[in-house]
Coordinates of C-alpha atoms and ligand atoms in Angstrom, one line a residue:
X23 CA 0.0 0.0 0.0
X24 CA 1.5 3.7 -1.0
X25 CA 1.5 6.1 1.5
X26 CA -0.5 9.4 1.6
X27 CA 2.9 10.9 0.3
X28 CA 3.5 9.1 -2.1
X29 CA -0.4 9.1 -3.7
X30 CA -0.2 13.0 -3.5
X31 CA -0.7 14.5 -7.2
X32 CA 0.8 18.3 -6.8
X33 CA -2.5 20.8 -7.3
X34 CA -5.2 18.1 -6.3
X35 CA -7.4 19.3 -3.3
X36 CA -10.4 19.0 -1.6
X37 CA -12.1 22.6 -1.3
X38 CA -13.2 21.8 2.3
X39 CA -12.4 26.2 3.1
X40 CA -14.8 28.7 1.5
X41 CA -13.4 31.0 -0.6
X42 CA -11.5 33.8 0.8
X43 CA -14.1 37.2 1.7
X44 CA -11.2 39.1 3.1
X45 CA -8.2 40.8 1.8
X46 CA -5.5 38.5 1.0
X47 CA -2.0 38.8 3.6
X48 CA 0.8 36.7 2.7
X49 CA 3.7 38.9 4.5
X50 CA 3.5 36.9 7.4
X51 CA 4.9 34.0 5.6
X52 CA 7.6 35.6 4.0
X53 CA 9.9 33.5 6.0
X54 CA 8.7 30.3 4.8
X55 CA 11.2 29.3 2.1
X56 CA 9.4 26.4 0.6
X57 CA 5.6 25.5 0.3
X58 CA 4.2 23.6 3.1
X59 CA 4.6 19.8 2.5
X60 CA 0.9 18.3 2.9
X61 CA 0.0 15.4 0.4
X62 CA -2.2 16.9 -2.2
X63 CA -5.5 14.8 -2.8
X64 CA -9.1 15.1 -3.3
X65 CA -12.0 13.9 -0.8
X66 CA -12.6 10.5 -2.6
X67 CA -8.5 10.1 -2.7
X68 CA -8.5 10.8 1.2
X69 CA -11.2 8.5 1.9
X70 CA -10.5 5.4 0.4
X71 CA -6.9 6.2 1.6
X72 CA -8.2 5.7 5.2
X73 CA -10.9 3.3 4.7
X74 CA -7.7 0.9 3.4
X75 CA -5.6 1.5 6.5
X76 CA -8.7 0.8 8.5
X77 CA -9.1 -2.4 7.0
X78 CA -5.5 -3.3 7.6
X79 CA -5.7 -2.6 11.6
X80 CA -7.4 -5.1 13.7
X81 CA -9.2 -3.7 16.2
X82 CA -12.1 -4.5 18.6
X83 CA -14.5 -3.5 16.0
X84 CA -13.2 -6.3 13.3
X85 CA -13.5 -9.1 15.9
X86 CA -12.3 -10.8 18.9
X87 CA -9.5 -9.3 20.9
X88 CA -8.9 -11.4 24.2
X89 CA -5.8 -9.4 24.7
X90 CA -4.7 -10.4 28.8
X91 CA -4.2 -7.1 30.8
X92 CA -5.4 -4.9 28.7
X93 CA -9.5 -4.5 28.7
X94 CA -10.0 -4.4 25.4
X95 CA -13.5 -4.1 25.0
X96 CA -15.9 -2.3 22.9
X97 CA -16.6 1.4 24.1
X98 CA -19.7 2.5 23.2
X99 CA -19.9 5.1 20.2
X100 CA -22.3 7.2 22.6
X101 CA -19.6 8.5 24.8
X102 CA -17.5 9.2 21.8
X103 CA -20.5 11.5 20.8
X104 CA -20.7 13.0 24.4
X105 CA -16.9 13.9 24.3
X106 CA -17.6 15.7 20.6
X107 CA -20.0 17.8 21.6
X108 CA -18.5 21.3 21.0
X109 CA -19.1 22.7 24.8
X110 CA -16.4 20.1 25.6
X111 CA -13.9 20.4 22.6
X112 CA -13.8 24.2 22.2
X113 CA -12.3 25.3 25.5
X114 CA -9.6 26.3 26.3
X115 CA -7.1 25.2 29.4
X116 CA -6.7 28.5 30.1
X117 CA -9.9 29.1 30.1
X118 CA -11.7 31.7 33.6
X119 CA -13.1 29.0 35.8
X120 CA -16.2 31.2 35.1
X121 CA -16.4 30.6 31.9
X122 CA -16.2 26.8 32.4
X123 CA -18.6 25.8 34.8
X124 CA -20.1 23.3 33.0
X125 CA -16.8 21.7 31.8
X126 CA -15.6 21.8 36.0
X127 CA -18.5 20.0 37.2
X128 CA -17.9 17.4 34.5
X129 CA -14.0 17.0 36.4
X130 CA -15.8 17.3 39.7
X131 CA -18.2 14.6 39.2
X132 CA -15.9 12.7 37.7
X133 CA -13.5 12.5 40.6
X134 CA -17.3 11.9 43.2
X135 CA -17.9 8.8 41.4
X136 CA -14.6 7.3 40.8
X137 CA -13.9 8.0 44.7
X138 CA -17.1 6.5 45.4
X139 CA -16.2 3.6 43.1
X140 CA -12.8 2.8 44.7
X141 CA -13.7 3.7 48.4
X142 CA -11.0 6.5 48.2
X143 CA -12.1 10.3 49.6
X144 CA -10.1 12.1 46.8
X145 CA -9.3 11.7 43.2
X146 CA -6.6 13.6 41.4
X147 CA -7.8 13.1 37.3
X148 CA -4.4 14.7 36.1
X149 CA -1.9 11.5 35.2
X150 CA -2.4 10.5 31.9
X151 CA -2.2 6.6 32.2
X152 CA -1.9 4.2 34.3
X153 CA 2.1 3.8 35.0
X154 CA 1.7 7.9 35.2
X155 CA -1.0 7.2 37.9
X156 CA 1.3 4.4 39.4
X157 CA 4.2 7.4 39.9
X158 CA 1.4 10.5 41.1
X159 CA 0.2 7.8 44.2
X160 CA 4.2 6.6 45.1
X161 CA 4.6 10.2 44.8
X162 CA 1.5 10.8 47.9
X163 CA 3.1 8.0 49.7
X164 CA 6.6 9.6 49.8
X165 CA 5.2 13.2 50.6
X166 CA 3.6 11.2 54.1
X167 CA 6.3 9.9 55.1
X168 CA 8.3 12.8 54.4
X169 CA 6.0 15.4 56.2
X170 CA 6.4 13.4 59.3
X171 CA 9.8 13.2 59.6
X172 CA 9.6 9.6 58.6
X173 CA 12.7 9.3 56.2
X174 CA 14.0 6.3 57.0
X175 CA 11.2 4.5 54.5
X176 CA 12.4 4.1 51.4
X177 CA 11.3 0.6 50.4
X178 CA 8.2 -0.4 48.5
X179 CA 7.3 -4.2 48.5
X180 CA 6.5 -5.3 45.3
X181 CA 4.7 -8.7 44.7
X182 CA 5.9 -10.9 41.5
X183 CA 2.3 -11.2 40.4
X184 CA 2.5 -7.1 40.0
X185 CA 2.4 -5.9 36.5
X186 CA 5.7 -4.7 35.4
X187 CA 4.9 -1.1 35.7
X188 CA 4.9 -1.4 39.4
X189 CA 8.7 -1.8 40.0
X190 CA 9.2 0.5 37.3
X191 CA 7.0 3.2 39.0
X192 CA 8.3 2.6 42.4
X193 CA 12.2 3.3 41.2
X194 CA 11.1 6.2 39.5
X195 CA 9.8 7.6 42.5
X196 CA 12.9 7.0 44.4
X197 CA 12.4 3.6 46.2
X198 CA 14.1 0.6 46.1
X199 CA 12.2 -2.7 45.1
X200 CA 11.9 -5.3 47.6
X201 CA 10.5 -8.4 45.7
X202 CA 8.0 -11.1 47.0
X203 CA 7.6 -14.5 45.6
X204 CA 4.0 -16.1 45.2
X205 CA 2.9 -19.3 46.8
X206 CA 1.9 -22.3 44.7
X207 CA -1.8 -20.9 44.1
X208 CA -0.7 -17.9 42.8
X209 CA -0.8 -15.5 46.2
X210 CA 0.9 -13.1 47.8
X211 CA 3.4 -15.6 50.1
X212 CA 2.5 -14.1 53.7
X213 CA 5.4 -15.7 55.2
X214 CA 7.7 -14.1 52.9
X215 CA 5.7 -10.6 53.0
X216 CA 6.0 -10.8 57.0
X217 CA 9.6 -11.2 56.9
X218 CA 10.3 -8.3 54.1
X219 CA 8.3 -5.8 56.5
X220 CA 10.1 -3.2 58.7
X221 CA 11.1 0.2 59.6
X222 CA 12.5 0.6 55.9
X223 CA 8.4 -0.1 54.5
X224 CA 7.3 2.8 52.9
X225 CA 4.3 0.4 51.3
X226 CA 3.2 -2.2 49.3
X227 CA 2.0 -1.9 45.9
X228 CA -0.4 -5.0 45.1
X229 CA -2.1 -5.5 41.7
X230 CA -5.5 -7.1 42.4
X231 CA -6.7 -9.2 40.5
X232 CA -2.8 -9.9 39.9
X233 CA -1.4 -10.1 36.6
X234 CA -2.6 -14.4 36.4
X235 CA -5.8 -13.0 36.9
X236 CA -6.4 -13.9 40.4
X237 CA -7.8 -12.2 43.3
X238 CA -5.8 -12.8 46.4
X239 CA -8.5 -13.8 49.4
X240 CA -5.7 -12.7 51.7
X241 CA -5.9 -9.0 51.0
X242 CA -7.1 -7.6 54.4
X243 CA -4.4 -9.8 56.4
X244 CA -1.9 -8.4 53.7
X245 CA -2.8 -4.8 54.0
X246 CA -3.1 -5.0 57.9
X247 CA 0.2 -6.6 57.8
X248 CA 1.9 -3.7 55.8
X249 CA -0.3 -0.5 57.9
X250 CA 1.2 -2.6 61.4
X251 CA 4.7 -2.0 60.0
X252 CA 4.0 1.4 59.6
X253 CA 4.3 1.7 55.7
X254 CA 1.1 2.6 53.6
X255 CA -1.6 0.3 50.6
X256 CA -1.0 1.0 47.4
X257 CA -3.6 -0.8 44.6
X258 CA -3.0 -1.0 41.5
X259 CA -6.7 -0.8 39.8
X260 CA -6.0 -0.8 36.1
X261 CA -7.9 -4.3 36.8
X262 CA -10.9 -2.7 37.9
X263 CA -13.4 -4.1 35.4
X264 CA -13.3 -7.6 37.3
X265 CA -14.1 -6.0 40.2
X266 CA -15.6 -2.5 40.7
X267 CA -19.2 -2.2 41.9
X268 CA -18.6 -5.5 44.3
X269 CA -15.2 -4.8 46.1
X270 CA -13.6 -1.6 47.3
X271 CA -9.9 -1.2 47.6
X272 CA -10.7 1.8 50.2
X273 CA -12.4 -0.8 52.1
X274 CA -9.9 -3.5 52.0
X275 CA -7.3 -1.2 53.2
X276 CA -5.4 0.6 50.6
X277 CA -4.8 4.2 51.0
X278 CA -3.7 4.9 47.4
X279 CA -5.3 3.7 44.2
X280 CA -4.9 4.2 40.4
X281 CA -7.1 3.1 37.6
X282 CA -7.3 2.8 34.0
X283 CA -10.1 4.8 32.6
X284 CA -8.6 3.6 29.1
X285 CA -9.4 0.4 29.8
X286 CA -12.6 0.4 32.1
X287 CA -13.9 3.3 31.5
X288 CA -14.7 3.5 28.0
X289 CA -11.7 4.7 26.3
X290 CA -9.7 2.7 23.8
X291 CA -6.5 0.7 25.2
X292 CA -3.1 0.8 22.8
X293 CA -3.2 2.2 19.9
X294 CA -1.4 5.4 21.1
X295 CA -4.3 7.5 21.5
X296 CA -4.5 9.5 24.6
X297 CA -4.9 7.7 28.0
X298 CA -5.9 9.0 31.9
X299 CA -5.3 7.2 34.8
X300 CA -6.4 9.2 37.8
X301 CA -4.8 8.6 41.1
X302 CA -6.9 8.3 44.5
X303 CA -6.7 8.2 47.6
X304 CA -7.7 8.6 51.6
X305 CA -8.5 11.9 52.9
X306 CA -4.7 11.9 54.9
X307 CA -2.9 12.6 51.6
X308 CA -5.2 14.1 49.4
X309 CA -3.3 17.8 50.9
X310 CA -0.5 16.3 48.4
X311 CA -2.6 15.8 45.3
X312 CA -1.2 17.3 42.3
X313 CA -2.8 19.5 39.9
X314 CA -5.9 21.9 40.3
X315 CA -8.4 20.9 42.4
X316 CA -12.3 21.9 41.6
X317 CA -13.9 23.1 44.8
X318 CA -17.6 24.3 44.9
X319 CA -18.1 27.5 47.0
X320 CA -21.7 28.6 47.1
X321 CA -22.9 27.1 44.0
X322 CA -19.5 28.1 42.3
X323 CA -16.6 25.8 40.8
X324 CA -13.2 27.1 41.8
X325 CA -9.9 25.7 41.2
X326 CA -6.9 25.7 43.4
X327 CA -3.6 24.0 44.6
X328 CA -4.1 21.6 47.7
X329 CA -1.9 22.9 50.8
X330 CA 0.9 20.6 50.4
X331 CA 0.6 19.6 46.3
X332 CA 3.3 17.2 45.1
X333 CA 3.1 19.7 42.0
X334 CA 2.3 19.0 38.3
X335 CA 2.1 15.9 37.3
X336 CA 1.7 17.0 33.7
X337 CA 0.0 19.8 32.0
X338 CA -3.4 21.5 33.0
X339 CA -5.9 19.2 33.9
X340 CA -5.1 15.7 32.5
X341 CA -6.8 14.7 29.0
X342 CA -10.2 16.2 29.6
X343 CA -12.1 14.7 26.9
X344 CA -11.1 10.8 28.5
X345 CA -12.5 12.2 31.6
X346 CA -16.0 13.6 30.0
X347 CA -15.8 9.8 28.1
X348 CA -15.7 7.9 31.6
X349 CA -18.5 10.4 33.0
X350 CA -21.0 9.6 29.9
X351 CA -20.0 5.9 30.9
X352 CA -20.5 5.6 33.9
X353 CA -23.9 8.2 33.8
X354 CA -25.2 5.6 31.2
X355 CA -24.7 2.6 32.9
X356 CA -25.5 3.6 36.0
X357 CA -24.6 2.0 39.5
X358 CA -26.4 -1.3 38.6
X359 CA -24.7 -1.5 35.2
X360 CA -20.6 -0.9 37.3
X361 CA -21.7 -3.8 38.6
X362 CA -23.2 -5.8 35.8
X363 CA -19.9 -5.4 33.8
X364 CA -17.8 -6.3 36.7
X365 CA -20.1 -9.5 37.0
X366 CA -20.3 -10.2 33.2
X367 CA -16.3 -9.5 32.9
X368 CA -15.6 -12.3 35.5
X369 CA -18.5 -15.1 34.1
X370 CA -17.0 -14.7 30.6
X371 CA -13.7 -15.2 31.3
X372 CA -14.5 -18.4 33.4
X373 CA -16.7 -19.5 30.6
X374 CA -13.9 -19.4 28.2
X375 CA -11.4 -21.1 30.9
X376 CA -13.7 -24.0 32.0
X377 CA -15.0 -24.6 27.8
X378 CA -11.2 -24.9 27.3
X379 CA -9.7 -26.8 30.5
X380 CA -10.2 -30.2 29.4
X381 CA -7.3 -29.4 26.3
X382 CA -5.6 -26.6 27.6
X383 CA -3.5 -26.3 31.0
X384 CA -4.2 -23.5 33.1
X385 CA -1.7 -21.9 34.9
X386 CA -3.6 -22.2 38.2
X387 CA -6.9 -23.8 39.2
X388 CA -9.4 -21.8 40.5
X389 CA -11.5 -19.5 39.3
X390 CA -10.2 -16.6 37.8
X391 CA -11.3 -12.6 37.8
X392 CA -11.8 -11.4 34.4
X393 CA -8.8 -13.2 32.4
X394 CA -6.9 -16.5 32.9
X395 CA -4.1 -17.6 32.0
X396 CA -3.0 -21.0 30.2
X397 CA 0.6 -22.9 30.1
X398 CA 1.9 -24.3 26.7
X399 CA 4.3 -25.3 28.3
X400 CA 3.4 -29.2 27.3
X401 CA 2.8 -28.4 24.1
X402 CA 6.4 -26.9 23.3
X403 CA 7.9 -29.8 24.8
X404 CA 5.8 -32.5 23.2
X405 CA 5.9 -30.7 19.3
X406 CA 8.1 -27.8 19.5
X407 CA 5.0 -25.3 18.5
X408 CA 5.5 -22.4 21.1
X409 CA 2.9 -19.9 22.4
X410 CA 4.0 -17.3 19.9
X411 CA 3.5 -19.8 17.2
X412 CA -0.2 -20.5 18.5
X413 CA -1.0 -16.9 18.9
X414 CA -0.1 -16.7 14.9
X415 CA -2.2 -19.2 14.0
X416 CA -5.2 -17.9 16.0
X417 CA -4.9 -14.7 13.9
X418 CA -5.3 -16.7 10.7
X419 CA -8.8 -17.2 12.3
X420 CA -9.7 -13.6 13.4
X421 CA -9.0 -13.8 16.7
X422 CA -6.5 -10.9 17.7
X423 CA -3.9 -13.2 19.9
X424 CA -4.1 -13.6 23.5
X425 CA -1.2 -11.6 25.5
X426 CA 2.1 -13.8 25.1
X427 CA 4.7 -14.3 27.8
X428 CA 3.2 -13.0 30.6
X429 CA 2.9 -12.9 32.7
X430 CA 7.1 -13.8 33.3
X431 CA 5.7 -16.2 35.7
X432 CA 4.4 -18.5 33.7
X433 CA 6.4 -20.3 30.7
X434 CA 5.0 -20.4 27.1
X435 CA 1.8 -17.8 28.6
X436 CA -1.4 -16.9 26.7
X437 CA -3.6 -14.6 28.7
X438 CA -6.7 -14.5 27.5
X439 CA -9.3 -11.3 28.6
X440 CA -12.5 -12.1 26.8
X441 CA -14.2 -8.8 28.5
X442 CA -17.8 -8.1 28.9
X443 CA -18.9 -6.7 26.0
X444 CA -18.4 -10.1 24.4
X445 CA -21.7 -12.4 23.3
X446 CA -21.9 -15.7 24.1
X447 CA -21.2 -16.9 20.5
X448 CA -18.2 -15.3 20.2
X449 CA -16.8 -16.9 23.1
X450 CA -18.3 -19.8 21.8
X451 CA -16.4 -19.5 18.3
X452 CA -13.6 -18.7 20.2
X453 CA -13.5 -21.4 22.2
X454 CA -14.0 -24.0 19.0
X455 CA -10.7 -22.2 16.9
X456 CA -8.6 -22.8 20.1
X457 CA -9.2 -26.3 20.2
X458 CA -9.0 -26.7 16.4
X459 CA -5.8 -25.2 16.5
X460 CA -4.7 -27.5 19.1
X461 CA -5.1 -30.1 17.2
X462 CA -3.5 -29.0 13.9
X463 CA -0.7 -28.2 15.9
X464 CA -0.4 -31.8 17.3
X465 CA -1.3 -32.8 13.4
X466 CA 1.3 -30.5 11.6
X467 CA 3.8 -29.1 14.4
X468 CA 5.9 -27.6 11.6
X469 CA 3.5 -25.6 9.6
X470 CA 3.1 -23.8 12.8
X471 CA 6.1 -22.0 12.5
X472 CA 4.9 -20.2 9.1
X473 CA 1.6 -19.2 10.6
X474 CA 0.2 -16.5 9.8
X475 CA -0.7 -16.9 6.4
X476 CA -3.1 -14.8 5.7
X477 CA -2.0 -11.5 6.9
X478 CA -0.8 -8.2 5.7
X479 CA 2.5 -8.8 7.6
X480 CA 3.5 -12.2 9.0
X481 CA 6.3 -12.1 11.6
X482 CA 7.3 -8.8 11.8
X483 CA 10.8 -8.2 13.8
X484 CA 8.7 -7.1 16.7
X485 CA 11.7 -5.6 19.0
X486 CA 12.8 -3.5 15.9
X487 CA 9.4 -2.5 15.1
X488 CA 8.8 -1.5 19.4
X489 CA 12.4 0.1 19.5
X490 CA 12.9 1.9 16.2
X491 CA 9.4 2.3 14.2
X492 CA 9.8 4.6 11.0
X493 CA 7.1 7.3 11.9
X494 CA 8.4 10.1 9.1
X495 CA 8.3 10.4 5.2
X496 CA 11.6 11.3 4.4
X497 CA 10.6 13.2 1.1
X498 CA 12.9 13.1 -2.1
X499 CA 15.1 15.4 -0.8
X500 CA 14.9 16.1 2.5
X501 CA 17.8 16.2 5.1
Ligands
PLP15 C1 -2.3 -1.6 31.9 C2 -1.9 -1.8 33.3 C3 -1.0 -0.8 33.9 C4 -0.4 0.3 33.2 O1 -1.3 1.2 32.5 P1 -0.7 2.1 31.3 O2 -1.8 3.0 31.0 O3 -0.4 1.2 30.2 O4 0.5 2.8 31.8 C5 -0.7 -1.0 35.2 N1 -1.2 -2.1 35.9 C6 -1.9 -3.0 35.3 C7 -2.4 -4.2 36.2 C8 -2.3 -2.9 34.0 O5 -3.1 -3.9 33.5

């Protein structure tokens, strides 16, 4: 396929401006020393330009995605209206708070229900995703510790289960990583969390449901364990669609909490687009929150630094049109619906597991949140066909493939998310081309290593394309 660049036919347009009614003024680009370099097409051109990259993406919309950790589920086009409406897209950050009532009462509502939602008293909507939101609450838990005089905690205990970001977020804040195996079901080890405690615990940072999907029924002897030692709860809610609406992290503990309203809360996961993950937390350290904070004073929506703000955590007020997205959401759903998809989330994904147990091995056994993941382990060993190999095939049938290897603690991982917003039939197909190509990779190990066969790309180097993706048209010419 030829890029936009390269389909651009100098003098072509599309006369989308009206002509011009005002006196033409071209000194202000007398420093310009070419033309501006914008493919020249018409309308048609343009179109069937984009309709033929959309039909080489595969996306939620084209079929199944069961794609582990990352909630990719359909978002309803009605929020997408909602966050187009031109009260919402035509401010302007800098904008009077007066002038912007309507769009404050959108953040301020917002942060009510997503504090109601977790348990948590405050809600900061400024970090743009959730590793950001990760950073803004280790950020809280630092500012504590610091304003009491408590410097001597610098260590944040970090389960294996966690999602990778957690370490990651932790150093950047300044801590050092203090690693906890699992036991054999795929818990937090107690024993091993008891005897990592002390005067050095700043917190813990637990990802629940944990990256195999699980949710650890230990969680209020953990977080007593870690408020006894003095350090504070950390949860990591980027997995809150298995959950919210039936369990609280405020009420199971945790004093800090981030989640992923691209993911949950109705805004597309990957694909680059922009992300939010606010950061919440108990009334103790929402003084440190960063950002402006909406206050109402008579009827009136003001905003202002807390006392003790941890500062900016990026500019203005966080990507505002995510927020108004996970307000139409969670407006049109209502409480019972939170709930619902919670409860849906979790029964689909045990559907798929239990339809699939008999030929599959799971990776632990007992029922999972909303994804689960399965070992291939015995497959590798027995024919040499690896996870990556099966995830190829499956997209020779549609099916955008599982997450691969990972989590790190399980070898030759597929984690499979189904989501909510999947029908019973899909799961159903799904759960018919796993097993088929089970079988054809028993029948034909080696063709597996081809798959897939019908794509656009087959195997593309997938480090070089993550560490060095060619994102500019270098024009004829150009330096
Ligand atoms: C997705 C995810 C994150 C990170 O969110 P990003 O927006 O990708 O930074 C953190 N924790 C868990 C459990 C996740 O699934």
């Amino acid at each position: 396929m030829k890029l936009i660049f390269e389909k651009s036919i100098p003098g072509r347009h599309t006369d989308f401006l009206p002509a011009l009614d005002v006196p033409e003024v071209s000194e202000d680009f007398a420093r310009r020393i070419e033309p501006l370099r914008l493919p020249e097409l018409s309308e048609v051109q343009i179109d069937r330009h984009y309709t033929e990259l959309a039909g080489r993406t595969r996306g939620v919309n084209g079929g199944f995605y069961p794609l582990g950790s990352c909630t990719m589920k359909y978002n309803p086009a009605l929020n997408e209206r909602v966050a187009s409406l031109p009260g919402f897209t035509d401010i302007h950050p800098l904008q009077d708070d007066a002038d912007v009532q309507g769009c404050l009462e959108v953040m301020k509502k917002t942060e009510e229900y997503l504090a109601e939602i977790t348990g948590m008293d405050a809600v900061s909507l400024q970090p743009a995703a959730g590793a950001h939101g990760e950073f803004t609450g280790l950020l809280l838990i630092r500012a504590y510790h610091r304003s009491r005089g408590d410097e001597g905690r610098t260590k944040i205990i970090v389960p294996d289960s966690a999602h990778g970001t957690n370490p990651a977020s932790a150093v950047m804040a300044g801590f050092e990583v203090v690693n906890i195996p699992s036991d054999a079901q795929g818990y937090v080890d107690l024993a091993a969390l008891k005897a990592a405690v002390g005067p050095d615990t700043a917190g813990l940072m637990l990802t629940n449901p944990n990256t195999v999907g699980l949710f650890d029924p230990n969680i209020e002897e953990i977080t007593r364990i870690v408020h006894e030692a003095g350090g504070l709860n950390y949860y990591d809610g980027a997995n809150l669609n298995a959950v919210m609406g039936i369990v609280r992290p405020g009420d199971m503990g945790f004093d800090v909490v981030h989640v992923n309203l691209h993911k949950t809360f109705s805004t597309p996961h990957g694909g680059g687009g922009p992300g939010s993950g606010p950061s919440g937390c108990k009334a103790f350290l929402a003084p440190f929150l960063p950002g402006l904070r909406v206050t109402d004073e008579d009827g009136t929506l003001h905003s202002g630094k807390a006392d003790n703000s941890i500062g900016d955590m990026r500019s203005f007020r966080g990507n505002f049109l995510v927020i108004v997205k996970a307000l139409a959401y969670i407006l049109s759903i209502g409480r019972e619906g939170v709930k619902e998809t919670a409860e849906n989330a979790v029964l689909n994904a045990n559907y798929m597991m239990r339809r699939l147990s008999d030929v599959f091995d799971m990776a632990y056994d007992s029922t999972c949140m909303h994804e689960f993941v399965m070992t291939l382990e015995r497959l590798k060993d027995e024919t040499g066909v690896s996870a990556l190999d099966f995830a190829k095939a499956l997209t020779d049938c549609g099916i955008h493939p599982p997450t691969m290897y990972f989590p790190l603690i399980v070898h030759e991982a597929l984690m499979v998310e189904p989501t909510e917003t999947e029908p019973k039939e899909t799961l159903d197909a799904a759960v018919e081309i796993f097993r088929k190509v089970m079988e054809e990779a028993y029948e034909k190990p080696e063709e597996m290593h081809l798959k897939p066969l019908t794509t656009v790309i087959r195997r593309p180097d997938e480090v070089k394309a993550a560490r060095k993706p060619v994102v500019r048209y270098d024009y004829p010419g150009s330096v």
